[in-house]
mmCIF file of C-alpha atoms and ligand atoms in Angstrom:
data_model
loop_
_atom_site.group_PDB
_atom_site.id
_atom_site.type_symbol
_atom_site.label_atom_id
_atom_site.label_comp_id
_atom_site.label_asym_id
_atom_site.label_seq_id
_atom_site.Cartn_x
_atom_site.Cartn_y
_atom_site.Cartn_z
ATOM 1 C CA UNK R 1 46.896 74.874 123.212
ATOM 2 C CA UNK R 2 48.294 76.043 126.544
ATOM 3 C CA UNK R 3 48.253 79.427 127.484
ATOM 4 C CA UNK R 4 51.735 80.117 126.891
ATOM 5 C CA UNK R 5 51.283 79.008 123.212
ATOM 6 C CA UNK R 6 48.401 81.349 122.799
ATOM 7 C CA UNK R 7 50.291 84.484 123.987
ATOM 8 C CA UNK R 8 52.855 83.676 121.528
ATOM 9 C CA UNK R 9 50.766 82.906 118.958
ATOM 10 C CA UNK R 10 48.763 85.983 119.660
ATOM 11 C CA UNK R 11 52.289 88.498 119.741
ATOM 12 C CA UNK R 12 54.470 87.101 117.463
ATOM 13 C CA UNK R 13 51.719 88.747 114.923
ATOM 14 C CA UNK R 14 51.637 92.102 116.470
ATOM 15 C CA UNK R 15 53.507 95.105 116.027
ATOM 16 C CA UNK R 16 55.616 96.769 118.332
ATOM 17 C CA UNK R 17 53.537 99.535 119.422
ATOM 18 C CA UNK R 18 50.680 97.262 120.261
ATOM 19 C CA UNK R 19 50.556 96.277 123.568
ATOM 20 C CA UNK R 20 48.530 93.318 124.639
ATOM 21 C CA UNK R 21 45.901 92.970 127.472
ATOM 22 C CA UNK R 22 45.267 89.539 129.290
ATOM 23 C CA UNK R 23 41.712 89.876 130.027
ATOM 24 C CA UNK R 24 41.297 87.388 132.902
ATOM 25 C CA UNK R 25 37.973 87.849 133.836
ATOM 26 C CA UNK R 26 36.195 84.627 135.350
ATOM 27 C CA UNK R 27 39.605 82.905 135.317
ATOM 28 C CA UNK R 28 40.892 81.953 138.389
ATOM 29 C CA UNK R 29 44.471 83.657 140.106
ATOM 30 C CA UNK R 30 46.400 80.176 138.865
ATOM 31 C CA UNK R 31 45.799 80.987 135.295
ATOM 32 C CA UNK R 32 46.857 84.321 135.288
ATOM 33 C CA UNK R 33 50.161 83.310 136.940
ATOM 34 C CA UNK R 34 50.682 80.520 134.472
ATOM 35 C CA UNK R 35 50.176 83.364 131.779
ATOM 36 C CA UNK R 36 52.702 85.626 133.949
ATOM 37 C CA UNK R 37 54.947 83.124 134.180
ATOM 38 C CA UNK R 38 54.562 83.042 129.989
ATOM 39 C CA UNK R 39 56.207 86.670 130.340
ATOM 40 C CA UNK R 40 52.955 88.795 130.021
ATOM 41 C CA UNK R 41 53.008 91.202 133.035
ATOM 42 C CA UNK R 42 49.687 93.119 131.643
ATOM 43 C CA UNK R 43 46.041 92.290 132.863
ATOM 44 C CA UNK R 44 42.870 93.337 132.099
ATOM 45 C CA UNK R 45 39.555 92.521 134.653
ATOM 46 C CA UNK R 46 36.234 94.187 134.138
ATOM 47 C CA UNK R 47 34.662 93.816 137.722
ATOM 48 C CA UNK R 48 36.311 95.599 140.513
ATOM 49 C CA UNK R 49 34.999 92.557 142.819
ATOM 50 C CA UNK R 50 37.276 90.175 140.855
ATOM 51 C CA UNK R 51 40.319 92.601 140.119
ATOM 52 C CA UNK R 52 41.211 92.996 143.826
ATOM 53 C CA UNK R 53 41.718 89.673 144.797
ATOM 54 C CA UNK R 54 43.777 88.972 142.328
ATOM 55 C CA UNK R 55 45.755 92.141 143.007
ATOM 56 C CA UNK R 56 46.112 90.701 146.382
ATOM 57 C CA UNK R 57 47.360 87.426 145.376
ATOM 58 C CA UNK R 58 49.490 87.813 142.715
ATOM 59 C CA UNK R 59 52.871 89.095 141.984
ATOM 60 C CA UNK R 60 52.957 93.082 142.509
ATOM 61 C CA UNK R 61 54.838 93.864 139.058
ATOM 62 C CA UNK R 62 51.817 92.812 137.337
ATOM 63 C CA UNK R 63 50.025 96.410 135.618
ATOM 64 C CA UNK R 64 46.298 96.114 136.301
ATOM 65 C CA UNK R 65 43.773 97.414 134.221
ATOM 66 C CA UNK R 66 40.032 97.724 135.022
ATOM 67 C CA UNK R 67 37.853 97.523 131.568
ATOM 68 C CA UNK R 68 34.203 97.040 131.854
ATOM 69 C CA UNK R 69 32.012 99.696 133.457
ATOM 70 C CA UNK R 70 33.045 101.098 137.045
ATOM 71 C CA UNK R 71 30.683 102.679 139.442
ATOM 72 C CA UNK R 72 31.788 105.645 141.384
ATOM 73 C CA UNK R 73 31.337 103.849 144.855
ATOM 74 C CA UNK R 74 33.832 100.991 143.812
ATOM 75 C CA UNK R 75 36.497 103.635 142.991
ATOM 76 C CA UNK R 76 38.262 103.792 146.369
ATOM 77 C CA UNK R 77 38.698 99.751 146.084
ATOM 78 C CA UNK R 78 40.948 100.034 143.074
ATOM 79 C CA UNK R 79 42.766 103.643 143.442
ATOM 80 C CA UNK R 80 45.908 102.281 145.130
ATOM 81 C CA UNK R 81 47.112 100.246 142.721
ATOM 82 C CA UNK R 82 45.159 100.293 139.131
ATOM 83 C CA UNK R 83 47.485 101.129 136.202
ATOM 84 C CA UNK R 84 44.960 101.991 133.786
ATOM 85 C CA UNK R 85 40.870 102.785 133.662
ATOM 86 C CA UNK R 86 39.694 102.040 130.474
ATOM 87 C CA UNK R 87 36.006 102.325 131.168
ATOM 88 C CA UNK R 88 35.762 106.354 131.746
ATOM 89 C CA UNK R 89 32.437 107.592 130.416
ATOM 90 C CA UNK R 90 31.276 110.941 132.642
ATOM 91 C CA UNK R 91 32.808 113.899 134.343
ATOM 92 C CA UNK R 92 31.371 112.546 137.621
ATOM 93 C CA UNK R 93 33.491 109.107 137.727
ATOM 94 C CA UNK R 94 36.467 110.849 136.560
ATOM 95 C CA UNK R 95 36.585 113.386 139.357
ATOM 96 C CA UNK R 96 35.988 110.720 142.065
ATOM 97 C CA UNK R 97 38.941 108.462 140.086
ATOM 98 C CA UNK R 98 40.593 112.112 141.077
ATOM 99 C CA UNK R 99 39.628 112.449 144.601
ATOM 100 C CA UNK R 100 40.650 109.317 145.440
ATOM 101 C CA UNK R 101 43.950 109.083 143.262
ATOM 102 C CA UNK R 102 44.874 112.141 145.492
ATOM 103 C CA UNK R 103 43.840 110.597 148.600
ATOM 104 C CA UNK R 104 46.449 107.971 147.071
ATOM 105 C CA UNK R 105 49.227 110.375 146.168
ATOM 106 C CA UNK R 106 48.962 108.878 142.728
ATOM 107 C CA UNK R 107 48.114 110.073 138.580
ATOM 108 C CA UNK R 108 45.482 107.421 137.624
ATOM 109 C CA UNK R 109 45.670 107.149 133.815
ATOM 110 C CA UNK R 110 42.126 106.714 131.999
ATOM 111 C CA UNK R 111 41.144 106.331 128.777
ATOM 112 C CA UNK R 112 37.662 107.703 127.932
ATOM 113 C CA UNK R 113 35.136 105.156 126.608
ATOM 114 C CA UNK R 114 34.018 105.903 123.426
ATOM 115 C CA UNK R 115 30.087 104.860 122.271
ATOM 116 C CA UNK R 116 31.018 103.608 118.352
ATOM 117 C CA UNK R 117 28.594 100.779 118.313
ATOM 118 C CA UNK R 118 25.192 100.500 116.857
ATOM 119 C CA UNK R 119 24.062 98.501 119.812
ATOM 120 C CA UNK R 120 22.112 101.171 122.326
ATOM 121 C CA UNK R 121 23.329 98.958 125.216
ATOM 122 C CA UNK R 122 26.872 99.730 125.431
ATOM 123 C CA UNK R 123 28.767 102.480 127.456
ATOM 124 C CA UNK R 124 30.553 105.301 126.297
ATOM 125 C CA UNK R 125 30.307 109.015 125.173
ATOM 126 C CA UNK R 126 29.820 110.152 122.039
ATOM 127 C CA UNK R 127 32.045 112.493 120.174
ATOM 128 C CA UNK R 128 30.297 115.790 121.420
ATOM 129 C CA UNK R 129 30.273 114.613 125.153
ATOM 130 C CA UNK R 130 33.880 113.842 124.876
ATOM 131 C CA UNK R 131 34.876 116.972 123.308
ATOM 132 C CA UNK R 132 32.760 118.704 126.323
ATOM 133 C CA UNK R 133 34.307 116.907 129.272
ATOM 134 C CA UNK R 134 37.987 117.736 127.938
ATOM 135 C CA UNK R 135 37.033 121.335 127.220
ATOM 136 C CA UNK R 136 35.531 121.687 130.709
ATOM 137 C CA UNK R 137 37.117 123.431 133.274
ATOM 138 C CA UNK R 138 36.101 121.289 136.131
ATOM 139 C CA UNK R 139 38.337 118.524 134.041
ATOM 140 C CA UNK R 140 41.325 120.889 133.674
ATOM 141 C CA UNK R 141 41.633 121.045 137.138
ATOM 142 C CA UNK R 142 42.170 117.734 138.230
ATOM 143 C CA UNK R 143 45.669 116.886 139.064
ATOM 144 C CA UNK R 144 45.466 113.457 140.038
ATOM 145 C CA UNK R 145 44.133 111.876 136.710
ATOM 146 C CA UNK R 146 45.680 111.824 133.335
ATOM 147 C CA UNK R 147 43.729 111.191 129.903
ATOM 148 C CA UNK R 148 45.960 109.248 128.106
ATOM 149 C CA UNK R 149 43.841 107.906 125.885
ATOM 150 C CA UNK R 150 40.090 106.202 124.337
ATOM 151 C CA UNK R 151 39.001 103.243 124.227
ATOM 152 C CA UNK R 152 35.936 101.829 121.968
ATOM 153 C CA UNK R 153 34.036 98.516 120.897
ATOM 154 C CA UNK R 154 32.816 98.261 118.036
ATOM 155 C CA UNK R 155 29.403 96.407 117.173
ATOM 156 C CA UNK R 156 29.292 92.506 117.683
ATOM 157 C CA UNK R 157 28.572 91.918 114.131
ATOM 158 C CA UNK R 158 30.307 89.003 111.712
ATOM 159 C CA UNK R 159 29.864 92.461 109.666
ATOM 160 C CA UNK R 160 33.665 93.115 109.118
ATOM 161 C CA UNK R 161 32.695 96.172 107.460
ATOM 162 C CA UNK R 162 30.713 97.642 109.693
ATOM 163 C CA UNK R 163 33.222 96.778 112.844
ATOM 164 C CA UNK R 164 35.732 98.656 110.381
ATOM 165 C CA UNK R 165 34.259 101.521 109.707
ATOM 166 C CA UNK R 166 33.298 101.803 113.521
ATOM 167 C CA UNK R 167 37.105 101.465 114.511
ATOM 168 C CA UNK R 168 38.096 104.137 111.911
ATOM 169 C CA UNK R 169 35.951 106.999 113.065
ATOM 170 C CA UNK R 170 37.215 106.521 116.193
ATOM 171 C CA UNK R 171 40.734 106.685 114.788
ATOM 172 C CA UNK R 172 39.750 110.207 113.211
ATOM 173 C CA UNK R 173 38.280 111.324 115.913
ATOM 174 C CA UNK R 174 41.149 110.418 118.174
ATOM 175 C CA UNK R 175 44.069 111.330 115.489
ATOM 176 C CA UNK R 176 42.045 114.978 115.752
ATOM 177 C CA UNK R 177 43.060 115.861 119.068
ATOM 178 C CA UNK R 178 46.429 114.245 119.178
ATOM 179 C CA UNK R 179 48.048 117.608 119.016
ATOM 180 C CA UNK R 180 45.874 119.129 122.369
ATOM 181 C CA UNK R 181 48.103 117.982 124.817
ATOM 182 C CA UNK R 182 47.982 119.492 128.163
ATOM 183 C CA UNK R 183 49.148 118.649 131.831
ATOM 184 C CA UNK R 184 46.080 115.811 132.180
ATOM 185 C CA UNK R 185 45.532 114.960 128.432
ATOM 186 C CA UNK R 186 47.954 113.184 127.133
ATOM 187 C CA UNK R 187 46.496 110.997 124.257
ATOM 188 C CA UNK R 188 48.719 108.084 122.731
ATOM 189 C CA UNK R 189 46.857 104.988 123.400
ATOM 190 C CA UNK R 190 43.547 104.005 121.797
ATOM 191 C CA UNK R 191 42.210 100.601 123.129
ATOM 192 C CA UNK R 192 40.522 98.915 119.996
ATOM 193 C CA UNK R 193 39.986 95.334 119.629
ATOM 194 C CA UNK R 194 39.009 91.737 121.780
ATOM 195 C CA UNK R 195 39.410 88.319 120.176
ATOM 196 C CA UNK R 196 36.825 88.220 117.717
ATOM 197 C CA UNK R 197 38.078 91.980 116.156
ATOM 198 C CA UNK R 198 41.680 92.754 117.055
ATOM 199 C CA UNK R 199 43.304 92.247 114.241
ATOM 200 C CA UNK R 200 40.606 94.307 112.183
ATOM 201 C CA UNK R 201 41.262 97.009 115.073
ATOM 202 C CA UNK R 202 45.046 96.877 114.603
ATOM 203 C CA UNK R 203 44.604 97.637 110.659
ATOM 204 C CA UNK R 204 42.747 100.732 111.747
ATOM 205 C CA UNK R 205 45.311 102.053 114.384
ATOM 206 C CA UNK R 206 44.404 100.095 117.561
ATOM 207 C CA UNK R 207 47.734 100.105 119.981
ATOM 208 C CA UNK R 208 46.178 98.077 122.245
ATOM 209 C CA UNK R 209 43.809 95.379 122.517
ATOM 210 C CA UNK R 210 41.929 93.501 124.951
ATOM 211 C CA UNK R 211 41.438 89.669 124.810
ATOM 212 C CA UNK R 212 40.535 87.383 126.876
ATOM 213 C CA UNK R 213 38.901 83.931 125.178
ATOM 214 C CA UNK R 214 41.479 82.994 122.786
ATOM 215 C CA UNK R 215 44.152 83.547 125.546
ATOM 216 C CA UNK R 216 42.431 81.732 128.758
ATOM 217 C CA UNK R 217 39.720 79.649 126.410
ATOM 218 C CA UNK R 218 35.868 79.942 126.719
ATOM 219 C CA UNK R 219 34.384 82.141 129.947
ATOM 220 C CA UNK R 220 31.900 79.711 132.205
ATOM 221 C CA UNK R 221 29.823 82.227 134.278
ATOM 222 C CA UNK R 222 27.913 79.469 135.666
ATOM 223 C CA UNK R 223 31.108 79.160 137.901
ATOM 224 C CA UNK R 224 31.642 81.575 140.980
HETATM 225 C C1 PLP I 301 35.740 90.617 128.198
HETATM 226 C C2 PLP I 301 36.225 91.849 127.566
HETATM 227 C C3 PLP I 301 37.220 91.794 126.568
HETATM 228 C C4 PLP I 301 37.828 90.511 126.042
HETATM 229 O O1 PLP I 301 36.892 89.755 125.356
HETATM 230 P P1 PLP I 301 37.307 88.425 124.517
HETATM 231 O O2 PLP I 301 36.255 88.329 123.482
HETATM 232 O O3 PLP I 301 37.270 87.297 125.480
HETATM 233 O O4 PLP I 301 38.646 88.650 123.953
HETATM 234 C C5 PLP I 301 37.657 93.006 126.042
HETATM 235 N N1 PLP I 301 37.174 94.188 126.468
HETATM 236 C C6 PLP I 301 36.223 94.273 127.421
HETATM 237 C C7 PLP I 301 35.730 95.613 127.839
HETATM 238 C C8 PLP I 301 35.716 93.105 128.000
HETATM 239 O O5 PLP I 301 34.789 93.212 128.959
#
């Protein structure tokens, strides 16, 4: 199946308020075009070092948005143009997304990375270190970021269950402070689901979701 015919396939099962990522990590500048070209102007990359390239080489109405884990040092490389941060776990990153958004004249939006996995490895804060961070004044503050949102993954389990139940608490969680809005917080998206668990994420309130393989096929990282 050609790209094209995966995006379709993929969207003519979604509902409306679920808005689709491209994640087009490891996949070269062509095959994002060819999915541009396919009508899908919003792209997901999860290494800052393979985002701004493609920024640079494709067409400038594409919405970038950075995913995996972003170091505070790499911030500056991505601050003129990135749509979205997914990938916010600590006060620290999100006031140097701040400084230089500022520096930029621009309101980054970020979603703050949940931890809802079992797996210790993966990023994120838990419910008590978000709930600090937004009650913190150091956050209210900042007038060049905007928390629109969270963003979570859930276990990598063939445990459908378990990768429920994950997605749900952080639909609680999130549904709980829906009604806080203030000038930075602004939550309406939560960022649930890649190929394997999307459409388990979109049962339990995911309005958008991140895939990459069964868009762009398999990932080789043996390629540079
Ligand atoms: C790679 C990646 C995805 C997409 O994964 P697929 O399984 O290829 O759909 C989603 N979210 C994040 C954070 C990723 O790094």
């Amino acid at each position: 199946m050609s790209i094209a015919e995966n995006l379709l396939r993929i969207k003519s099962a979604l509902p409306d308020k679920v808005t689709l990522v491209a994640v087009s990590k490891t996949h070269p500048a062509e095959a994002v075009k060819e999915a541009y070209l396919a009508g899908q102007t919003v792209f997901g990359e999860n290494k800052v070092q393979e985002l701004v390239p493609k920024y640079e080489a494709l067409p400038k109405d594409i919405e970038w948005h950075l995913i995996g884990h972003l170091q505070s040092n790499k911030v500056k490389y991505i601050a003129p143009f990135v749509s979205m941060i997914h990938s916010v776990d600590s006060l620290s990153l999100l006031k140097e997304i701040n400084r230089q958004a500022q520096k930029n004249g621009r309101v980054i939006n970020c979603l703050l990375q949940m931890h809802i996995a079992e797996e210790e490895t993966k990023y994120g804060l838990s419910f008590d270190e978000c709930e600090t961070l937004l009650a913190s004044e150091e956050f209210r503050a900042m007038k060049n970021v905007c928390i629109t949102g969270m963003m979570g993954m859930a276990t990598n389990t063939g445990d459908e269950h378990q990768v429920r139940k994950e997605f749900r608490s952080l639909n609680e969680f999130f549904s709980r402070h829906l009604s806080e809005q203030t000038a930075n917080f602004k939550p309406a998206v939560l960022s649930m689901g890649m190929s394997s668990d999307y459409r388990i994420a979109v049962e339990e309130g995911s309005t958008m979701i991140r895939i990459g393989s069964t868009i762009f096929g398999s990932r080789d990282y043996s390629i540079k």
